[in-house]
JSON list of C-alpha atoms in Angstrom, two decimals:
[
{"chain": "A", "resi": 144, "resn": "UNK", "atom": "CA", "xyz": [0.00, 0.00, 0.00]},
{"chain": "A", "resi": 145, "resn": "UNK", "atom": "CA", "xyz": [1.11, 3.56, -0.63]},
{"chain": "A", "resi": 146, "resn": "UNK", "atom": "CA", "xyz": [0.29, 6.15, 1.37]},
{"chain": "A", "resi": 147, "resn": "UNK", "atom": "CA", "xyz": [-0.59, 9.63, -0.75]},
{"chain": "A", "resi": 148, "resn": "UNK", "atom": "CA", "xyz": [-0.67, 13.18, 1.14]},
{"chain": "A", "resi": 149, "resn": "UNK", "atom": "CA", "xyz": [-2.67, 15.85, -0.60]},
{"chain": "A", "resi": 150, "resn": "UNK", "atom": "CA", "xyz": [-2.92, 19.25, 0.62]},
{"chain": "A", "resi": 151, "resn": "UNK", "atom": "CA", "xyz": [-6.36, 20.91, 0.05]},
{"chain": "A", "resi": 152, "resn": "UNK", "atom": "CA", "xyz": [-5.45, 24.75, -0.13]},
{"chain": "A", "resi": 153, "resn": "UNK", "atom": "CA", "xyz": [-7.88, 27.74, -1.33]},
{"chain": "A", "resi": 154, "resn": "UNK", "atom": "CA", "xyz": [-6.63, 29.92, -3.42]},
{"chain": "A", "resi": 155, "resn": "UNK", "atom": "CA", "xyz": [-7.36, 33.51, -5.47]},
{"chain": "A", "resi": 156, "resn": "UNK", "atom": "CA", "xyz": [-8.24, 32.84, -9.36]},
{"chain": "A", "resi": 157, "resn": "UNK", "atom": "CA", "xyz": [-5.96, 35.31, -10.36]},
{"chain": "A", "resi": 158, "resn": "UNK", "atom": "CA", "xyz": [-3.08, 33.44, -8.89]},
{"chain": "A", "resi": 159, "resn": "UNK", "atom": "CA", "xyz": [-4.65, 30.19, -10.11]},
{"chain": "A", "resi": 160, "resn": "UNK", "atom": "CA", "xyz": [-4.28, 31.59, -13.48]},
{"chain": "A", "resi": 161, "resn": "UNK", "atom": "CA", "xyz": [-1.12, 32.11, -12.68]},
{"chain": "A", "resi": 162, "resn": "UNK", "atom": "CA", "xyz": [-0.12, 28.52, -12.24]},
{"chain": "A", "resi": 163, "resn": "UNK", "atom": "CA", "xyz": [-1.84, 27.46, -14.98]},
{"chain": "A", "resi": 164, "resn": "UNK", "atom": "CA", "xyz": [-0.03, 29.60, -17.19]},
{"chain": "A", "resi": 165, "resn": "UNK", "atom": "CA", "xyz": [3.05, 28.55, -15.50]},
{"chain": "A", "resi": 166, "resn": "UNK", "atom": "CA", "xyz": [3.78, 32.23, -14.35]},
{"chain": "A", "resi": 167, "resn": "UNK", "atom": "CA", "xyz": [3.34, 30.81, -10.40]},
{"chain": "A", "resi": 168, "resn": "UNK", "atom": "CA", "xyz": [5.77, 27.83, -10.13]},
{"chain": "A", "resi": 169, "resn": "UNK", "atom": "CA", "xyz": [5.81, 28.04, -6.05]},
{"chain": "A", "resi": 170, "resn": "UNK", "atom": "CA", "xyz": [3.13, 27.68, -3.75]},
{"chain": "A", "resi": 171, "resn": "UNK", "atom": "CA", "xyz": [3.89, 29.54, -0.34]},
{"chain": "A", "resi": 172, "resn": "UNK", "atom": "CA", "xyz": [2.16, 29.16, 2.78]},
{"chain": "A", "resi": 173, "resn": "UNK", "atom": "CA", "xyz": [2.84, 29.93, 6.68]},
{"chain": "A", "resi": 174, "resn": "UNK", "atom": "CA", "xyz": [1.73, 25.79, 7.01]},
{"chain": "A", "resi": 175, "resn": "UNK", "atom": "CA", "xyz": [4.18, 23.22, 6.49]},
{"chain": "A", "resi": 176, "resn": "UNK", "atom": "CA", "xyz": [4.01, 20.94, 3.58]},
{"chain": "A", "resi": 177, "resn": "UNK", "atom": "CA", "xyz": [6.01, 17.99, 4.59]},
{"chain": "A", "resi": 178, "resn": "UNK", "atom": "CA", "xyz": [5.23, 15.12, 3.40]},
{"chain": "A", "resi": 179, "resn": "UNK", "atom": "CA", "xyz": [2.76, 16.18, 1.03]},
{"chain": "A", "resi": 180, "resn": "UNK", "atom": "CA", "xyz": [2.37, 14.50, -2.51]},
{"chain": "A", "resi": 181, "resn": "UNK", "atom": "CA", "xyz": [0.37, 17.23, -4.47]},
{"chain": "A", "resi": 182, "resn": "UNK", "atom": "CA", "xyz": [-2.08, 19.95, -3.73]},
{"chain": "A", "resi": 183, "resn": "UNK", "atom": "CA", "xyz": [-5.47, 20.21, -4.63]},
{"chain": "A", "resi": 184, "resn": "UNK", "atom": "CA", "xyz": [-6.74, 23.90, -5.14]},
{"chain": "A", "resi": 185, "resn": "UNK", "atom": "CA", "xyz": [-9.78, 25.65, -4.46]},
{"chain": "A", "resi": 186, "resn": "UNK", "atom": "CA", "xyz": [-11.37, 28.83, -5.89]},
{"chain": "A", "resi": 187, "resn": "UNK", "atom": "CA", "xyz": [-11.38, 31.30, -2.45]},
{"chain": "A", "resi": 188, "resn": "UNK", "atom": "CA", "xyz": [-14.31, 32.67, -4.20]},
{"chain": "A", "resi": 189, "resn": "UNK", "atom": "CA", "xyz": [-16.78, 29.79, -5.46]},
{"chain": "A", "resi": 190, "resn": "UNK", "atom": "CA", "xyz": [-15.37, 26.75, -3.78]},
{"chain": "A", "resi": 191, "resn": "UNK", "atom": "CA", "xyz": [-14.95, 25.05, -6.98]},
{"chain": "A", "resi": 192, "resn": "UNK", "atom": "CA", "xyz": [-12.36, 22.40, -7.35]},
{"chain": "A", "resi": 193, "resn": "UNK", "atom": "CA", "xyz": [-9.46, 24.04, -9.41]},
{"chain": "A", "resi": 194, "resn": "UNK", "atom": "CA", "xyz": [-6.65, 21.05, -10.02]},
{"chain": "A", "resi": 195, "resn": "UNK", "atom": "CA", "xyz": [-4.31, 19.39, -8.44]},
{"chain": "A", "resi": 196, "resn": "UNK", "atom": "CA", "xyz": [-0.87, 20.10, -8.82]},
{"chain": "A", "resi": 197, "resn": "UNK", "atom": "CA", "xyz": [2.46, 17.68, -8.04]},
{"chain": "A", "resi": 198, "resn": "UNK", "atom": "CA", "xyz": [4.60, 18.53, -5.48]},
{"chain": "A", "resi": 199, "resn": "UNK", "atom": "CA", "xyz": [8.37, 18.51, -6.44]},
{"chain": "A", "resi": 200, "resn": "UNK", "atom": "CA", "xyz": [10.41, 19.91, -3.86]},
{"chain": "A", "resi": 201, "resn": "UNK", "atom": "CA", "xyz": [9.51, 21.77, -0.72]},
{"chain": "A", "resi": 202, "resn": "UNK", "atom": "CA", "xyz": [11.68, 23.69, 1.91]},
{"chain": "A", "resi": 203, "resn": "UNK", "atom": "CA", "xyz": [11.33, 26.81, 4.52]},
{"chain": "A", "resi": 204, "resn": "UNK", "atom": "CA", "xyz": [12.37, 30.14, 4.26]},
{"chain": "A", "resi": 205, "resn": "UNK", "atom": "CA", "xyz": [12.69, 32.79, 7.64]},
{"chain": "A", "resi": 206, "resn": "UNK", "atom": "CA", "xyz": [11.52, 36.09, 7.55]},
{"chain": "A", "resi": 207, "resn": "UNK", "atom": "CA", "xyz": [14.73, 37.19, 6.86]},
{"chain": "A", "resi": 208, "resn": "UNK", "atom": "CA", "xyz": [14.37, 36.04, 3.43]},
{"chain": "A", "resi": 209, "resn": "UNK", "atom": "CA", "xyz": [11.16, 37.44, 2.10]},
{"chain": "A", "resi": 210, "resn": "UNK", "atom": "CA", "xyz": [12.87, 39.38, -1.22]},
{"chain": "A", "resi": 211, "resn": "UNK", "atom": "CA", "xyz": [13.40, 35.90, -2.20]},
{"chain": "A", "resi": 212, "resn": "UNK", "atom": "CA", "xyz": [10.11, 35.01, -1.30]},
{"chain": "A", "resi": 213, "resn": "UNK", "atom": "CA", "xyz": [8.70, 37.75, -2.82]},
{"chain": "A", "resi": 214, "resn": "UNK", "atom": "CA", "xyz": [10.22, 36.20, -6.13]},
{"chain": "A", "resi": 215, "resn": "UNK", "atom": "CA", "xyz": [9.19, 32.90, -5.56]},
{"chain": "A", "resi": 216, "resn": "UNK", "atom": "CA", "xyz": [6.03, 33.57, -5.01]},
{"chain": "A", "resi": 217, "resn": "UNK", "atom": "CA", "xyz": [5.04, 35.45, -8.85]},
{"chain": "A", "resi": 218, "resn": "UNK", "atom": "CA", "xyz": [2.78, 38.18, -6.92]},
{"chain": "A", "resi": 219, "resn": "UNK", "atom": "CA", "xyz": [3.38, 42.10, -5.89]},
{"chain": "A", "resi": 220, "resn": "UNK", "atom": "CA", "xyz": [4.97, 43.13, -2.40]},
{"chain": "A", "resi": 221, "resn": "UNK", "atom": "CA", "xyz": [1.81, 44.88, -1.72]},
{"chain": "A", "resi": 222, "resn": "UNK", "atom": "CA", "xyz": [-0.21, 40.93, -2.73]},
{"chain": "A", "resi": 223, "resn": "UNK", "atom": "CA", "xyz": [2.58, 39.13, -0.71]},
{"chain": "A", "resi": 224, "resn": "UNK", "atom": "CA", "xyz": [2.43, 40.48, 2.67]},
{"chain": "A", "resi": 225, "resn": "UNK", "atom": "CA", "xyz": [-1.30, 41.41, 2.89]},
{"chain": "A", "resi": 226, "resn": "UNK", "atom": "CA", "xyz": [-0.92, 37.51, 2.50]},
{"chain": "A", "resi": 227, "resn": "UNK", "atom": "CA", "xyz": [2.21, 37.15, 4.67]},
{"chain": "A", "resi": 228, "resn": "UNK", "atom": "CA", "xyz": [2.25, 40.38, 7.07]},
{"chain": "A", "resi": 229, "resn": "UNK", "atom": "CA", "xyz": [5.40, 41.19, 8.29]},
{"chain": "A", "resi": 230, "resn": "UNK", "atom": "CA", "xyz": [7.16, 39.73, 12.14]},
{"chain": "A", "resi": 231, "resn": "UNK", "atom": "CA", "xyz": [6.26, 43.67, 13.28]},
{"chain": "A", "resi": 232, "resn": "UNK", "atom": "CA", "xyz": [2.45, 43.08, 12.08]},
{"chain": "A", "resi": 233, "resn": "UNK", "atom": "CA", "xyz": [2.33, 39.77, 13.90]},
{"chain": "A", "resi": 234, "resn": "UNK", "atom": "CA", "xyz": [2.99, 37.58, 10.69]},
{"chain": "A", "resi": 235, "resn": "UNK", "atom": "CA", "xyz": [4.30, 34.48, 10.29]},
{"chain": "A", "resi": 236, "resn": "UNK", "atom": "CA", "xyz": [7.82, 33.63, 11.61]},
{"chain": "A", "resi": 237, "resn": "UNK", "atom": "CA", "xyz": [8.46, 30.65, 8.79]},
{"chain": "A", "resi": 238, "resn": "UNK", "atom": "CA", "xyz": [7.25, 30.22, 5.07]},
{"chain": "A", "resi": 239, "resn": "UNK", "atom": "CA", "xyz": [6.49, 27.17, 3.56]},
{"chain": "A", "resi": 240, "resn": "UNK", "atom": "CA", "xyz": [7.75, 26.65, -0.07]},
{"chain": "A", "resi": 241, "resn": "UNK", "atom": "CA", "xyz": [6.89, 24.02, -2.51]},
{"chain": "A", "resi": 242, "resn": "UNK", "atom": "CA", "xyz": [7.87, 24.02, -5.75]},
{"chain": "A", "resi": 243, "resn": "UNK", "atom": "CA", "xyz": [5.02, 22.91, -8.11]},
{"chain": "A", "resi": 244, "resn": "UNK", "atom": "CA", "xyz": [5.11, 20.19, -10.94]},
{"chain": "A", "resi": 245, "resn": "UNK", "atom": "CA", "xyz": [2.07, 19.55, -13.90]},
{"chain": "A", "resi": 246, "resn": "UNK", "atom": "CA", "xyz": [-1.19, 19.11, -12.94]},
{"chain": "A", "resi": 247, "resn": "UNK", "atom": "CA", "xyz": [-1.96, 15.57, -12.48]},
{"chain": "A", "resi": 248, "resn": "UNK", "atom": "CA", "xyz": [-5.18, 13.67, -11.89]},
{"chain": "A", "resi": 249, "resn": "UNK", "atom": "CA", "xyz": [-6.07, 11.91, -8.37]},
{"chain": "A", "resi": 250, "resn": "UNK", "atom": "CA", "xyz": [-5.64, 8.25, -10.55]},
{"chain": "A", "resi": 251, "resn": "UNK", "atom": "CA", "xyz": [-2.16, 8.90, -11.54]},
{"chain": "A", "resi": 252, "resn": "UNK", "atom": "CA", "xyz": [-0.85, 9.89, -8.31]},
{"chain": "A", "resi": 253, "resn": "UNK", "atom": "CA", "xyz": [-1.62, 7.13, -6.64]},
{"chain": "A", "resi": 254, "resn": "UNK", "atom": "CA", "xyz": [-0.42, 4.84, -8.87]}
]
C-alpha cells in the first residue's frame, strides 16, 4: 500500500491563473508541507475544485528572506504580505515553499 498526502489549499483565481499559465511555479504558505504529494486547489471565491498540482520539492524560508520570497512567489509586495504580514504586524515567523510540478489527476498519483 502507498500512502498519498494531498494538501487541500484555497486559493485567489488570479493566482490560479497564474499557475496554470506557469507564471506561479511556487506555492507559499505559513503551514508546512512535509510530506505532502500534491495539492489540490480551491477557488477562495466559489469553492470550486481548481486542479491538483504535483509537489516537487519543498523547503522553509525565515523572515529574513522574504525578497526571495517575494520572487518565488510570482505576486506584488503589496499581494505578498497582505498575504504574509510582516514579524512587526504579527505575521508568520516561517514560510512554507513548494515548488510545483504539472497538474496531475487523483488516478495517476496514486499509482
Amino acid at each position: 500500500m502507498k500512502k498519498t498526502i494531498i494538501i487541500s489549499a484555497k486559493i485567489e483565481d488570479e493566482f490560479m491563473s497564474s499557475i496554470k499559465n506557469g507564471i506561479k511555479r511556487y506555492e507559499i504558505r505559513d503551514s508546512s508541507f512535509e510530506n505532502a504529494d500534491a495539492i489540490s486547489y480551491f477557488s477562495s471565491n466559489s469553492g470550486n475544485y481548481l486542479g491538483t498540482y504535483k509537489i516537487i520539492d519543498t523547503f522553509k524560508l525565515d523572515r529574513d528572506h522574504d525578497y526571495e520570497a517575494i520572487k518565488l512567489s510570482a505576486v506584488t509586495v503589496e499581494q505578498f504580505y497582505y498575504l504574509f504580514p510582516t514579524l512587526a504586524d504579527r505575521g508568520p515567523h516561517i514560510l512554507w515553499v513548494a515548488k510545483l510540478g504539472n497538474p496531475i489527476s487523483l488516478e495517476k498519483l496514486v499509482e
